[in-house]
mmCIF file of C-alpha atoms in Angstrom:
data_model
loop_
_atom_site.group_PDB
_atom_site.id
_atom_site.type_symbol
_atom_site.label_atom_id
_atom_site.label_comp_id
_atom_site.label_asym_id
_atom_site.label_seq_id
_atom_site.Cartn_x
_atom_site.Cartn_y
_atom_site.Cartn_z
ATOM 1 C CA SER A 1 0.000 0.000 0.000
ATOM 2 C CA GLY A 2 2.950 2.357 0.535
ATOM 3 C CA VAL A 3 4.023 1.874 -3.092
ATOM 4 C CA ASP A 4 0.634 3.109 -4.413
ATOM 5 C CA ARG A 5 0.770 6.237 -2.287
ATOM 6 C CA ARG A 6 4.306 6.988 -3.417
ATOM 7 C CA ALA A 7 3.341 6.523 -7.100
ATOM 8 C CA ASP A 8 0.286 8.760 -6.655
ATOM 9 C CA PHE A 9 2.407 11.376 -4.928
ATOM 10 C CA ASP A 10 4.997 11.289 -7.720
ATOM 11 C CA GLN A 11 2.230 11.640 -10.304
ATOM 12 C CA VAL A 12 0.730 14.642 -8.485
ATOM 13 C CA MET A 13 4.158 16.268 -8.158
ATOM 14 C CA GLY A 14 4.801 15.695 -11.875
ATOM 15 C CA ARG A 15 1.465 17.309 -12.805
ATOM 16 C CA LEU A 16 2.199 20.240 -10.475
ATOM 17 C CA ALA A 17 5.625 20.729 -12.091
ATOM 18 C CA LEU A 18 3.999 20.639 -15.561
ATOM 19 C CA ALA A 19 1.391 23.224 -14.515
ATOM 20 C CA GLN A 20 4.114 25.498 -13.093
ATOM 21 C CA SER A 21 6.128 25.086 -16.299
ATOM 22 C CA ASN A 22 3.052 25.971 -18.401
ATOM 23 C CA THR A 23 2.529 29.084 -16.254
ATOM 24 C CA VAL A 24 6.130 30.198 -16.835
ATOM 25 C CA ILE A 25 5.792 29.584 -20.593
ATOM 26 C CA ALA A 26 2.481 31.493 -20.764
ATOM 27 C CA THR A 27 4.018 34.421 -18.870
ATOM 28 C CA ALA A 28 7.002 34.449 -21.235
ATOM 29 C CA ASN A 29 4.651 34.345 -24.271
ATOM 30 C CA ASN A 30 2.704 37.284 -22.819
ATOM 31 C CA VAL A 31 5.895 39.313 -22.382
ATOM 32 C CA ASP A 32 6.993 38.367 -25.924
ATOM 33 C CA ALA A 33 3.642 39.512 -27.328
ATOM 34 C CA LYS A 34 3.889 42.846 -25.504
ATOM 35 C CA THR A 35 7.427 43.317 -26.793
ATOM 36 C CA SER A 36 6.358 42.562 -30.372
ATOM 37 C CA TYR A 37 3.401 44.956 -30.006
ATOM 38 C CA GLN A 38 5.715 47.692 -28.743
ATOM 39 C CA ALA A 39 8.132 47.070 -31.631
ATOM 40 C CA VAL A 40 5.343 47.555 -34.191
ATOM 41 C CA ILE A 41 3.228 50.267 -32.537
ATOM 42 C CA GLY A 42 5.885 52.106 -30.560
ATOM 43 C CA ARG A 43 4.239 51.848 -27.162
ATOM 44 C CA LEU A 44 2.788 49.213 -24.867
ATOM 45 C CA PRO A 45 -0.931 48.425 -25.085
ATOM 46 C CA GLU A 46 -3.095 50.566 -22.811
ATOM 47 C CA ASP A 47 -6.780 50.715 -21.921
ATOM 48 C CA LEU A 48 -7.645 47.456 -23.620
ATOM 49 C CA THR A 49 -11.295 46.502 -23.760
ATOM 50 C CA LYS A 50 -12.766 43.077 -24.123
ATOM 51 C CA PRO A 51 -14.185 42.603 -27.620
ATOM 52 C CA GLN A 52 -17.834 41.791 -28.161
ATOM 53 C CA PRO A 53 -18.682 38.182 -28.896
ATOM 54 C CA VAL A 54 -18.640 37.455 -32.615
ATOM 55 C CA GLY A 55 -21.641 35.175 -32.468
ATOM 56 C CA SER A 56 -24.022 38.016 -33.299
ATOM 57 C CA VAL A 57 -22.337 38.793 -36.635
ATOM 58 C CA ILE A 58 -21.822 35.232 -37.839
ATOM 59 C CA PRO A 59 -24.464 34.208 -40.383
ATOM 60 C CA GLU A 60 -27.060 31.620 -39.490
ATOM 61 C CA SER A 61 -26.164 29.203 -42.288
ATOM 62 C CA MET A 62 -23.307 28.357 -44.612
ATOM 63 C CA GLU A 63 -25.411 29.449 -47.621
ATOM 64 C CA GLU A 64 -25.935 32.880 -46.052
ATOM 65 C CA ALA A 65 -22.203 33.130 -45.326
ATOM 66 C CA GLU A 66 -21.430 32.305 -48.975
ATOM 67 C CA LYS A 67 -23.921 34.928 -50.155
ATOM 68 C CA LEU A 68 -22.406 37.599 -47.899
ATOM 69 C CA ALA A 69 -18.885 36.708 -49.011
ATOM 70 C CA LEU A 70 -19.807 36.922 -52.701
ATOM 71 C CA GLN A 71 -21.453 40.320 -52.172
ATOM 72 C CA GLY A 72 -18.660 42.097 -50.390
ATOM 73 C CA TYR A 73 -15.328 40.505 -51.261
ATOM 74 C CA PRO A 74 -12.992 43.199 -52.690
ATOM 75 C CA ILE A 75 -11.031 40.873 -54.980
ATOM 76 C CA LEU A 76 -14.291 39.643 -56.491
ATOM 77 C CA LYS A 77 -15.388 43.235 -57.105
ATOM 78 C CA SER A 78 -12.031 43.894 -58.751
ATOM 79 C CA ALA A 79 -12.405 40.834 -60.993
ATOM 80 C CA GLN A 80 -15.915 41.958 -61.987
ATOM 81 C CA ALA A 81 -14.641 45.464 -62.785
ATOM 82 C CA ASP A 82 -11.880 43.929 -64.906
ATOM 83 C CA LEU A 83 -14.461 41.900 -66.833
ATOM 84 C CA ASP A 84 -16.576 45.025 -67.392
ATOM 85 C CA ALA A 85 -13.509 46.861 -68.702
ATOM 86 C CA ARG A 86 -12.710 43.998 -71.088
ATOM 87 C CA LEU A 87 -16.284 44.051 -72.402
ATOM 88 C CA ALA A 88 -15.982 47.789 -73.043
ATOM 89 C CA GLN A 89 -12.696 47.201 -74.890
ATOM 90 C CA TYR A 90 -14.395 44.588 -77.059
ATOM 91 C CA LYS A 91 -17.225 46.974 -77.863
ATOM 92 C CA THR A 92 -14.691 49.660 -78.789
ATOM 93 C CA ALA A 93 -12.746 47.234 -80.989
ATOM 94 C CA LYS A 94 -15.932 46.217 -82.821
ATOM 95 C CA SER A 95 -16.853 49.847 -83.398
ATOM 96 C CA GLN A 96 -13.847 50.181 -85.710
ATOM 97 C CA LEU A 97 -15.659 47.984 -88.256
ATOM 98 C CA TYR A 98 -18.527 50.446 -88.662
ATOM 99 C CA PRO A 99 -18.411 53.458 -90.940
ATOM 100 C CA THR A 100 -18.064 56.929 -89.491
ATOM 101 C CA ILE A 101 -20.230 59.830 -90.565
ATOM 102 C CA ASP A 102 -19.006 63.412 -90.380
ATOM 103 C CA LEU A 103 -21.498 66.247 -90.780
ATOM 104 C CA ALA A 104 -20.536 69.879 -91.188
ATOM 105 C CA VAL A 105 -22.891 72.854 -91.492
ATOM 106 C CA ASP A 106 -21.759 76.385 -92.236
ATOM 107 C CA TYR A 107 -23.950 79.475 -92.353
ATOM 108 C CA ALA A 108 -22.666 82.875 -93.465
ATOM 109 C CA TRP A 109 -24.419 86.174 -94.023
ATOM 110 C CA GLN A 110 -23.204 89.429 -95.456
ATOM 111 C CA ASN A 111 -24.604 92.899 -95.317
ATOM 112 C CA ASP A 112 -22.101 95.303 -96.913
ATOM 113 C CA VAL A 113 -22.631 99.080 -96.803
ATOM 114 C CA ASN A 114 -21.118 99.611 -100.265
ATOM 115 C CA ILE A 115 -23.131 96.871 -102.000
ATOM 116 C CA THR A 116 -26.853 96.916 -101.892
ATOM 117 C CA GLY A 117 -28.594 93.826 -100.802
ATOM 118 C CA TYR A 118 -28.193 91.120 -98.232
ATOM 119 C CA GLN A 119 -26.448 87.810 -98.913
ATOM 120 C CA GLU A 120 -26.884 84.526 -97.100
ATOM 121 C CA ASP A 121 -24.990 81.331 -97.679
ATOM 122 C CA LEU A 122 -25.790 77.935 -96.122
ATOM 123 C CA ARG A 123 -23.516 74.975 -96.761
ATOM 124 C CA ALA A 124 -23.876 71.444 -95.476
ATOM 125 C CA THR A 125 -21.554 68.539 -96.141
ATOM 126 C CA ALA A 126 -21.636 64.915 -95.108
ATOM 127 C CA SER A 127 -18.867 62.414 -95.500
ATOM 128 C CA ILE A 128 -18.908 58.719 -94.776
ATOM 129 C CA ASN A 129 -15.630 56.961 -94.079
ATOM 130 C CA PHE A 130 -15.367 53.211 -94.159
ATOM 131 C CA ASN A 131 -12.076 51.428 -93.642
ATOM 132 C CA ILE A 132 -12.205 48.539 -96.074
ATOM 133 C CA PHE A 133 -8.784 47.122 -95.327
ATOM 134 C CA ASN A 134 -6.567 47.897 -92.382
ATOM 135 C CA GLY A 135 -4.120 45.023 -92.618
ATOM 136 C CA TRP A 136 -6.567 42.864 -90.621
ATOM 137 C CA TYR A 137 -5.720 44.981 -87.577
ATOM 138 C CA ASN A 138 -9.359 45.474 -86.598
ATOM 139 C CA LYS A 139 -10.155 41.756 -86.836
ATOM 140 C CA ALA A 140 -7.051 40.896 -84.807
ATOM 141 C CA ARG A 141 -7.984 43.460 -82.160
ATOM 142 C CA ILE A 142 -11.482 42.013 -81.885
ATOM 143 C CA SER A 143 -10.054 38.507 -81.474
ATOM 144 C CA GLN A 144 -7.606 39.750 -78.860
ATOM 145 C CA THR A 145 -10.284 41.488 -76.807
ATOM 146 C CA ALA A 146 -12.559 38.424 -77.080
ATOM 147 C CA GLN A 147 -9.741 36.310 -75.652
ATOM 148 C CA GLN A 148 -9.210 38.846 -72.862
ATOM 149 C CA ILE A 149 -12.923 38.605 -72.015
ATOM 150 C CA LYS A 150 -12.629 34.822 -71.683
ATOM 151 C CA GLU A 151 -9.574 35.258 -69.481
ATOM 152 C CA ALA A 152 -11.352 37.795 -67.255
ATOM 153 C CA GLU A 153 -14.386 35.488 -66.997
ATOM 154 C CA GLU A 154 -12.159 32.612 -65.899
ATOM 155 C CA ILE A 155 -10.472 34.801 -63.298
ATOM 156 C CA LEU A 156 -13.892 35.884 -62.004
ATOM 157 C CA ASN A 157 -15.194 32.302 -61.871
ATOM 158 C CA ASN A 158 -12.000 31.043 -60.219
ATOM 159 C CA THR A 159 -12.219 33.826 -57.623
ATOM 160 C CA LYS A 160 -15.831 32.865 -56.865
ATOM 161 C CA ARG A 161 -14.855 29.210 -56.470
ATOM 162 C CA GLN A 162 -11.999 30.111 -54.120
ATOM 163 C CA ILE A 163 -14.279 32.329 -52.025
ATOM 164 C CA ILE A 164 -16.909 29.609 -51.717
ATOM 165 C CA GLN A 165 -14.260 27.012 -50.852
ATOM 166 C CA SER A 166 -12.748 29.292 -48.215
ATOM 167 C CA VAL A 167 -16.149 30.068 -46.687
ATOM 168 C CA ARG A 168 -17.083 26.396 -46.564
ATOM 169 C CA LEU A 169 -13.784 25.409 -44.946
ATOM 170 C CA SER A 170 -14.092 28.238 -42.433
ATOM 171 C CA TRP A 171 -17.708 27.345 -41.720
ATOM 172 C CA GLU A 172 -16.829 23.724 -41.025
ATOM 173 C CA ALA A 173 -13.927 24.797 -38.797
ATOM 174 C CA TYR A 174 -16.291 27.140 -36.930
ATOM 175 C CA LYS A 175 -18.845 24.365 -36.428
ATOM 176 C CA ALA A 176 -16.135 21.936 -35.348
ATOM 177 C CA ALA A 177 -14.833 24.478 -32.825
ATOM 178 C CA GLN A 178 -18.281 24.798 -31.323
#
C-alpha cells in the first residue's frame, strides 16, 4: 500500500511541475507579445477593452455566409470590374468595323454698306468613311479582346470558387470548434 501512495504522490508532483512550467511559458509568451506589439506600434498596449462576442455577426447558415462573401469581397469586385472593362474594350474594338459619318454645317451672311442687298450662304456637307482594309488589324484586335474577355471570366469564376471554398472550410472549422 505504501508503493501506491508513493506513485500517486509522484504523479501529483509531476502534474504540479507541468502546470508550473506551463505558467512560466504562458508568462514568457505574454511578455513576448507585448514586446512585439511595442516594436510595431511604438508603445505598450493601454486601456484594452474586451471585444464583443462574434456570435451576433456570424451568419445563421453556410449558404448565407457564402452569399455575404460573394457580395462584399474586394477581390471579387475587382475581378468583376476587370471583366466590365474587357467588355468595353471589345465593344470599342468592334466599333472600328462600322463606318463613321461626319457632318458639317456652315452658315454665313453678309450685309455690306457699299453693296446693296443682303447675302446669305448655307452649306452642309456629309462624308462617310469606311475602312475597307486595315491590314486585318481590326479583326485581330477584336479577337484579342474576345480572348481577354474569356480570361477575365475565368479569373472571375476562379475567384468565386476560391471564395466559396474558403467560406465552406471556415464554416466547417467554426462548427467543429463549437
